[in-house]
Structure formats: C-alpha cells, structure tokens
C-alpha cells in the first residue's frame, strides 16, 4: 500500500505525466460517454451538408459525406482505445504466462517457447502483421489477432528475463528452502516484483497498438468504412487535404495525443520504478 | 549416525558456449565427503570461488549433485545468505516474510502465526513494532536479524550460514555472531558456518573443514586441533602475514595433481602428477597433502 | 592544530549536508584532519558514517546538490578555489585513488596497458615505450615483478588480488603526493587482505608518499597507519597517534570497536548495543549516547568538540574515562598461533 501511495505522489509531481494522465482520462471518458456527448449519429450521411466548417451545430464541421466529425471522433475513440486495450490485455497475459513459465521452470519448456519466439522475432514486426492480415483478410478482428501474434514473443522474452533474475534471488531460494510450493512462489514472490515493470510495458503497448490500428485502417486493412475510426477518418479526408485541411488535422491530433500520452505515462512510470529500485 | 552425511558428491558446471573453444568444465565440488552431528557447528573455510557456496546449495537441495548422495536425518533445514537485502522480498512486510515457512508448513490461525512471529522477532533482538515494516526501512544488521528469524522459524535441525556475517561491519558482525552463538547454545540446531574469515569461524565452529578448488584439503574434527595444521594452504589462512604470495593462474580442472601445487612453496614433483587424498593424520585430523602426511 | 609546512592535505571544519525529499542528511558534521608528508592517516568508521563522503567532498568531487561548508587544502592550495580544469590537473597529478572493488574500477574492454597509457597521457606527453617502462617499474613495486604479460591482458583475466595491485600501481603512476585508499581490502579474501596490507607497509617505508586509509577494519588500519581518526555519525570522535588510540582508547565507541572483533576464540564477543543512528535529521548532542555504556546527563547536549588529552590524543566525549584496561585489549588480541582451549 505504501508502495502505491509513493508511486502516485511521485506521478503527481511530474508535469508531463500528469498532463498525459489527464488527456488519457478525457479520452476514456469521451469514449465511454460517446452516446451522451455526440450531437449526431456518426454514420448518418447527409450529402447536402458535406464539408461544412465548424459551427455551433457541428462543433468540428462535417466530412465529405456530411457526417459530424466531432461525433465520429468520439465514437472513433471507442474503437481505437477499446481495440488497443484488447490487444494489450491479450499480449500481456499471453506473454506473462509464457514468460513466467519459461523463466521459472526453465529446461525444455523454456527451450520450446523461446525458439518459437525466435522464429517470430526473426521477421520485422510490421511485415509479419501484414502477412498475417494478408492471409486472413482485412477486418478489425484479424488485425487484432495479427498484432498479438506478431508481438507476444517480444514481451514474453522481456518478462522471462525479469523472472530469470528473480528466480536466482536469495528470497526465492529461501522460500524454496522453506518448502513453499512453486505456484505460491510465483504468486507471492515473482509476480509482485515484476508487476511495476509489466505495467510500464502495458502502457507503452497501448500507445503502440493505437498507432498500428490506425495505421492499418489508414491502409484499408483494418476497420472498414463506414465504422468511425481515427485511421479510417484520416484516410477518408486525404483527398480533401488542400481544400479542407482541418478534416485531416482532427483525427491526426487525436492519434498523436493519445500515443504521446501513453508513451509519456510509460516513461514516467519507468522513471519512478527506477527510483524505487534505488531506495 | 550423524545428522547430515555427505558421501563423495560431485558437481560441475559448463561455462562458455558450445560454439567457442573456451568451453570448459568447472568442477565446483569435486568429491566432498563430510558428516555433521546433532547440534554441532561445522566451519567451512576457503577463498571465494572454492566451491563453498555450491556445497551449501547442494546440501540445501537447491541443486542436484552429479554424483554422490546427501543423507539428512533431521526435520528441516534453512539458510541465511550473505546478501541480506536480496534475501527479503521487498514487497512483503516483515510479518509475512518471517512467518512464511510457518504458514506453508502447518495451517495455523492467523493470530497464532502472528504471535509466533513476534516471539521470533524478539528472539533475534527486534520488536513487535517491526512486524508491519518493510525491508527498506531497516539497516544491514537488522535485515540479517530478520533473515535469521525466518531461518529459525521452523526450529530446523540444520542452519546453513553462507557468508552470513561477511558483509557486515565489525561491531554489527559481533552482534550477529553473539546472536548465533546464543541460538546454538539454546537450541538443538546444528550449523554449517561458511566464511572466508577464519576468525569468525573460530568463534562459532566445533569442527573445521578447509576447502580449496572444490575439495576438502584439511579437516579438524575439533577446533582445538587447528594448532597442528599441516596443509600449506591452511597455514597460509592461519598466518596470512607470513610468506609471499604467488600469483599463478587458477588450477585447470583437466590437469592432474594437487590443485594447490602451483602456489605451494613446498611442492615436489609428485604434487604435479598425483592428487593427494584426504588421509587421517592423527586422531580427528585429516589432511590431503603429499608433504604433510609422510 | 600546528601549522606545519609539511602538511600535504588538510580538511578544516568540513560540513556536508545532503538535502533529500525526507529531510536533510547530516553526512559530515565539522571534521578536521591533516596529513603530513610521508604520514599515513587511518579513518575508521562503520559504513554510512560519512567516511567516503567527507573524502570525496574534501577533494571537490561531491554531487551538485550537496551543501558544503569548510576548507580543504591540498599542498597549500585551497581546492574549492580552483577552476574545474585546474582541479582536474592538480587532483590527477597529486592524488591517487584506490577504490573498494577492483572488479568495477577497470574498463573491461581495454587492456591493462591501455589503462596505464590513458592515465599517463591525460596528464603529460609520453611515448609508448616510456609508458611501458614506467608501468613495468610500478608493477615491480607492487609485487608483480615478472608479470609483464598482464599488461596485454584484460581486467577479466586477472584475479581480484592482482587487480587490486594493478589499481595501486595505476594510482601511483603519476607520482602523487597523496594516496587515498577507500576500503582497499574489504572486497578481498583474508589471505589477499594481508598481502595488500603488506604492500602498503612497503610503500610507506620506501617512499615519502602520504596515505589516507579509509576502512571499517580497525586492525587493518592499526597495522599501517601512523595516526588514527575514528568517525561516528559524521563526527570525528577520537583522533591521535595509532599506538595511543589502540592501547589507550578514550571514547566508548573506539573501545567497542576494538573489542568487537572475533579473534579465533570462544570468548564471548564484546558488542556495542543497537545500531548506528540515521544521519537523516540528526539531532544535536553526542550521536552515540544511546548506545553508550557510560553515558550521562550531559550527553544529549554535548557539543562534540575534540578535547586534547595529552600525547596528541584528542577525544570528544562528555565523560572521558581514562581507566581503560589496556591489558585486556592486548590479551584479547592474542594471535591465533597459540590456539588453546
């Protein structure tokens, strides 16, 4: 408990981290309350009102099909944040299980998972994802699966490293001598001591996932129109860049602010974890 | 029938990668036979890298020997390491740390576990108030006391102390040594006290084994026999101020002969070709040296 | 303090306070030391008593946020008045450093010879053959005669005892006037420790270098040093010629230190109860009085000034007890070659 309190007060003392946290909270709030906040149906097409400037009725204007940009951004954050959190949760839980098993048990389990991981790590991340999506076809679900397949080995390897060094620490040896069962050692000694680093990995992973989901949608491989999503919006507004640059600016700003916020938060957490290490 | 019987155990590690030519085998423990009686204290002396800690890990069951066997006839054993901070989970409070062996050994109600833990903390010179604190709130000597409290929580018949006082400053070291001496005299616990510092070993140990490159080179069943030390290495440990020091590359596991021959002032031709066995020199005194026995 | 012109290194009334989030750490609380030419001063104290901080600060090597008060002179030049480049030149040339852990003090990627070359060439021009010659000379001096081949080896190929000798050789290569050794034997095995002690003794005999020896091991210090300063919680509690301090310790802490060492006997060890105080927000008065067996009502408000007790022996204690049993120490300190039980 004192630990958590310490981390929280430390976090509050860092301006960039605080700003990031506020931005993330606003985004999450917007996503959750989208039906209440959105002035229009995000998918309602009204060609007569296409490409309007921002005005009271349409706070951020309308796109080329006359849809409300503000409403689309709000609903888009639901897709972006939701999907990237899902990727993060899958990624971290898979790699946590594999990393802990491989790191703590060692032996052939370690060999199998790590050699398998080597195969996945041998391909560049983006290429691997593209190949998997190419095989399974575009779509949100397939993108998510592809991203998890491409990333798990990376995180599993990091977590395995952390577990490996903890396994040799004296307090784990002492627990083994005391006759504490392996499962309890993992639960009480290993997991609490890697939790802060895993939290950092998770935060950075969300930022990474937002960027990639939007990127794939922009390329037409991810979420398909007319579903509102930041990457899709960016793609749609590309043709109107010279006449209506604002149309491209808003989703771009959303993507970058979300990604930068998650990364800054991750960095701040990393710094605090490092400080605690020196305590 | 001793409490602990170690029958010619071997343990070696492979270093380097399969692909390089520097791959070699390090014989960490190379045929050690020892026995330890109930409530006795064995001092294990040797310089760093001589295999003392590997022997401790083998005894504790943290590693499996390549060959040989270890027979333990007591109820349980525990250990105190040199690195006192790394021995305590930083995320757990002292109550949970010290009571861990009790909790996993027998299911008792929380209140009894707590009162037992506090009793243990008081035995090692800490107070009940310390139970709710975390490891980073203590100094080195106190942390080692916590480690000792955990180690004795199950009233083990054997306690292994792996350089347990080596990284403590003198006044604190004296406190911990006194604490260990008290524990030893008030309980039936046997101790294996591992250290490179002969003075600390002399304070606690009843018998002494001197280890060099994975082997026991001299064994004194009683500490009063140390005065008749015969092995040149033991004499060097006893009187480090005498004689000059030879820097020779460490003995290679593949070569024959006595491991100490390269550094020995008295080395003869036979020392380089035949390795000496541990032989009884007089009652309760064994030595592995071509020079000493004849 | 006499103003001897032979004083090489002098610390006068040094205070170091370290501000932290939890409060101020009173690391050094007004210490005064001086080392004359050819003299060896031993600074004894437990870890965390401010030994290392005071030396680093005295040489102007403290961290930026430390608050420092006091004056230090190296060879009659005040160190805090020097510009950074002057400081680098003066310190590099006149002060040699030996650190605790020889394994961490070397760059693992370059050979021993390159270490020598780097050290020499950062202060003067020298050809490769000159570097080799002086390196060989020094290796001979530190007892590594006939080991020229180690010049072409990497630090990882050498043993701890060898590396510690190489480090001493490196510290001596620019012919410094002051050698600072911070726990030079603590990380080593017993046999190696005594070899390094021997080396220091030889060094002292054969040159007029001044040595500041820092350690928690009173015995080691006593066997080398001419003068001893005992430090506790940032204060110097006792100071004087080695013979005086060892045979007639006046401060209760020094007495405790001398008696607490195990000496291969079953005789119960004397201990100092409790543990050193936290230097965080350290209160005024004697920091030792809660652990002291002869404390009294004056202790909590004692000013910690050193008082002269004759023979150059200074002590800061409110109740100086001169009736210390000298024979007990000597008897207690009997060497282990007469093991009798």
mmCIF file of N, CA and C in Angstrom, chain C residues 36-84:
data_model
loop_
_atom_site.group_PDB
_atom_site.id
_atom_site.type_symbol
_atom_site.label_atom_id
_atom_site.label_comp_id
_atom_site.label_asym_id
_atom_site.label_seq_id
_atom_site.Cartn_x
_atom_site.Cartn_y
_atom_site.Cartn_z
ATOM 1 N N UNK C 36 50.488 14.890 7.106
ATOM 2 C CA UNK C 36 51.782 15.456 6.767
ATOM 3 C C UNK C 36 52.492 14.575 5.753
ATOM 4 N N UNK C 37 53.601 15.123 5.285
ATOM 5 C CA UNK C 37 54.381 14.413 4.282
ATOM 6 C C UNK C 37 54.859 13.068 4.834
ATOM 7 N N UNK C 38 54.619 12.000 4.083
ATOM 8 C CA UNK C 38 55.096 10.679 4.477
ATOM 9 C C UNK C 38 54.278 10.038 5.577
ATOM 10 N N UNK C 39 53.179 10.699 5.954
ATOM 11 C CA UNK C 39 52.388 10.180 7.057
ATOM 12 C C UNK C 39 51.197 9.377 6.538
ATOM 13 N N UNK C 40 50.780 8.397 7.323
ATOM 14 C CA UNK C 40 49.594 7.636 6.951
ATOM 15 C C UNK C 40 48.517 7.878 7.996
ATOM 16 N N UNK C 41 47.373 8.356 7.513
ATOM 17 C CA UNK C 41 46.258 8.599 8.418
ATOM 18 C C UNK C 41 45.181 7.562 8.153
ATOM 19 N N UNK C 42 44.716 6.900 9.187
ATOM 20 C CA UNK C 42 43.649 5.925 9.038
ATOM 21 C C UNK C 42 42.337 6.509 9.507
ATOM 22 N N UNK C 43 41.319 6.420 8.655
ATOM 23 C CA UNK C 43 39.993 6.916 9.033
ATOM 24 C C UNK C 43 39.104 5.694 9.242
ATOM 25 N N UNK C 44 38.691 5.468 10.480
ATOM 26 C CA UNK C 44 37.922 4.265 10.818
ATOM 27 C C UNK C 44 36.479 4.632 11.074
ATOM 28 N N UNK C 45 35.575 3.774 10.648
ATOM 29 C CA UNK C 45 34.176 4.005 10.956
ATOM 30 C C UNK C 45 33.325 2.985 10.237
ATOM 31 N N UNK C 46 32.098 2.832 10.713
ATOM 32 C CA UNK C 46 31.201 1.867 10.091
ATOM 33 C C UNK C 46 30.671 2.425 8.781
ATOM 34 N N UNK C 47 30.121 1.545 7.958
ATOM 35 C CA UNK C 47 29.579 2.016 6.685
ATOM 36 C C UNK C 47 28.433 2.982 6.964
ATOM 37 N N UNK C 48 28.386 4.056 6.188
ATOM 38 C CA UNK C 48 27.345 5.043 6.381
ATOM 39 C C UNK C 48 27.669 6.076 7.439
ATOM 40 N N UNK C 49 28.927 6.133 7.901
ATOM 41 C CA UNK C 49 29.249 7.133 8.920
ATOM 42 C C UNK C 49 29.813 8.397 8.281
ATOM 43 N N UNK C 50 29.940 8.420 6.967
ATOM 44 C CA UNK C 50 30.386 9.630 6.285
ATOM 45 C C UNK C 50 31.845 9.652 5.894
ATOM 46 N N UNK C 51 32.539 8.509 5.998
ATOM 47 C CA UNK C 51 33.968 8.475 5.658
ATOM 48 C C UNK C 51 34.191 8.845 4.207
ATOM 49 N N UNK C 52 33.504 8.124 3.309
ATOM 50 C CA UNK C 52 33.733 8.322 1.887
ATOM 51 C C UNK C 52 33.244 9.692 1.441
ATOM 52 N N UNK C 53 32.073 10.085 1.939
ATOM 53 C CA UNK C 53 31.537 11.390 1.548
ATOM 54 C C UNK C 53 32.501 12.508 1.919
ATOM 55 N N UNK C 54 33.077 12.414 3.123
ATOM 56 C CA UNK C 54 33.944 13.517 3.539
ATOM 57 C C UNK C 54 35.187 13.592 2.655
ATOM 58 N N UNK C 55 35.737 12.448 2.245
ATOM 59 C CA UNK C 55 36.920 12.489 1.390
ATOM 60 C C UNK C 55 36.604 13.008 0.011
ATOM 61 N N UNK C 56 35.517 12.515 -0.558
ATOM 62 C CA UNK C 56 35.164 12.976 -1.900
ATOM 63 C C UNK C 56 34.862 14.470 -1.887
ATOM 64 N N UNK C 57 34.150 14.916 -0.866
ATOM 65 C CA UNK C 57 33.811 16.326 -0.780
ATOM 66 C C UNK C 57 35.061 17.174 -0.567
ATOM 67 N N UNK C 58 35.967 16.671 0.256
ATOM 68 C CA UNK C 58 37.191 17.421 0.517
ATOM 69 C C UNK C 58 37.969 17.643 -0.775
ATOM 70 N N UNK C 59 37.855 16.712 -1.698
ATOM 71 C CA UNK C 59 38.554 16.867 -2.973
ATOM 72 C C UNK C 59 37.684 17.561 -4.015
ATOM 73 N N UNK C 60 36.517 18.056 -3.601
ATOM 74 C CA UNK C 60 35.663 18.777 -4.541
ATOM 75 C C UNK C 60 34.990 17.858 -5.533
ATOM 76 N N UNK C 61 34.803 16.595 -5.169
ATOM 77 C CA UNK C 61 34.186 15.644 -6.096
ATOM 78 C C UNK C 61 32.753 15.314 -5.687
ATOM 79 N N UNK C 62 32.155 16.166 -4.868
ATOM 80 C CA UNK C 62 30.814 15.885 -4.370
ATOM 81 C C UNK C 62 29.783 16.092 -5.460
ATOM 82 N N UNK C 63 28.578 15.582 -5.211
ATOM 83 C CA UNK C 63 27.494 15.797 -6.164
ATOM 84 C C UNK C 63 27.012 17.233 -6.059
ATOM 85 N N UNK C 64 26.320 17.688 -7.103
ATOM 86 C CA UNK C 64 25.964 19.105 -7.207
ATOM 87 C C UNK C 64 25.064 19.599 -6.092
ATOM 88 N N UNK C 65 24.134 18.728 -5.634
ATOM 89 C CA UNK C 65 23.147 19.240 -4.685
ATOM 90 C C UNK C 65 23.626 19.179 -3.232
ATOM 91 N N UNK C 66 24.848 18.706 -2.974
ATOM 92 C CA UNK C 66 25.357 18.669 -1.608
ATOM 93 C C UNK C 66 25.618 20.100 -1.128
ATOM 94 N N UNK C 67 25.310 20.355 0.123
ATOM 95 C CA UNK C 67 25.643 21.667 0.682
ATOM 96 C C UNK C 67 26.897 21.520 1.531
ATOM 97 N N UNK C 68 27.947 22.213 1.121
ATOM 98 C CA UNK C 68 29.260 22.014 1.728
ATOM 99 C C UNK C 68 29.727 23.293 2.402
ATOM 100 N N UNK C 69 30.313 23.134 3.610
ATOM 101 C CA UNK C 69 30.920 24.260 4.291
ATOM 102 C C UNK C 69 32.273 23.782 4.791
ATOM 103 N N UNK C 70 33.258 24.644 4.762
ATOM 104 C CA UNK C 70 34.567 24.220 5.258
ATOM 105 C C UNK C 70 35.647 24.475 4.226
ATOM 106 N N UNK C 71 36.872 24.115 4.610
ATOM 107 C CA UNK C 71 38.010 24.458 3.776
ATOM 108 C C UNK C 71 38.888 23.217 3.653
ATOM 109 N N UNK C 72 39.370 22.949 2.441
ATOM 110 C CA UNK C 72 40.342 21.870 2.299
ATOM 111 C C UNK C 72 41.525 22.366 1.498
ATOM 112 N N UNK C 73 42.708 22.007 1.947
ATOM 113 C CA UNK C 73 43.905 22.414 1.240
ATOM 114 C C UNK C 73 44.688 21.188 0.819
ATOM 115 N N UNK C 74 45.069 21.168 -0.434
ATOM 116 C CA UNK C 74 45.950 20.123 -0.920
ATOM 117 C C UNK C 74 47.255 20.821 -1.256
ATOM 118 N N UNK C 75 48.295 20.483 -0.526
ATOM 119 C CA UNK C 75 49.583 21.096 -0.825
ATOM 120 C C UNK C 75 49.509 22.627 -0.785
ATOM 121 N N UNK C 76 48.842 23.165 0.234
ATOM 122 C CA UNK C 76 48.697 24.608 0.459
ATOM 123 C C UNK C 76 47.830 25.321 -0.561
ATOM 124 N N UNK C 77 47.131 24.575 -1.391
ATOM 125 C CA UNK C 77 46.217 25.253 -2.316
ATOM 126 C C UNK C 77 44.794 24.856 -1.933
ATOM 127 N N UNK C 78 43.957 25.868 -1.855
ATOM 128 C CA UNK C 78 42.607 25.573 -1.431
ATOM 129 C C UNK C 78 41.817 24.980 -2.596
ATOM 130 N N UNK C 79 41.267 23.793 -2.389
ATOM 131 C CA UNK C 79 40.686 23.056 -3.511
ATOM 132 C C UNK C 79 39.432 23.712 -4.046
ATOM 133 N N UNK C 80 38.625 24.280 -3.162
ATOM 134 C CA UNK C 80 37.358 24.836 -3.647
ATOM 135 C C UNK C 80 37.540 26.134 -4.420
ATOM 136 N N UNK C 81 38.758 26.704 -4.383
ATOM 137 C CA UNK C 81 39.010 27.930 -5.134
ATOM 138 C C UNK C 81 39.458 27.630 -6.562
ATOM 139 N N UNK C 82 39.797 26.380 -6.849
ATOM 140 C CA UNK C 82 40.347 26.054 -8.162
ATOM 141 C C UNK C 82 39.245 26.015 -9.227
ATOM 142 N N UNK C 83 39.629 26.330 -10.461
ATOM 143 C CA UNK C 83 38.678 26.179 -11.562
ATOM 144 C C UNK C 83 38.622 24.694 -11.915
ATOM 145 N N UNK C 84 37.552 24.272 -12.587
ATOM 146 C CA UNK C 84 37.436 22.843 -12.895
ATOM 147 C C UNK C 84 38.664 22.273 -13.599
#
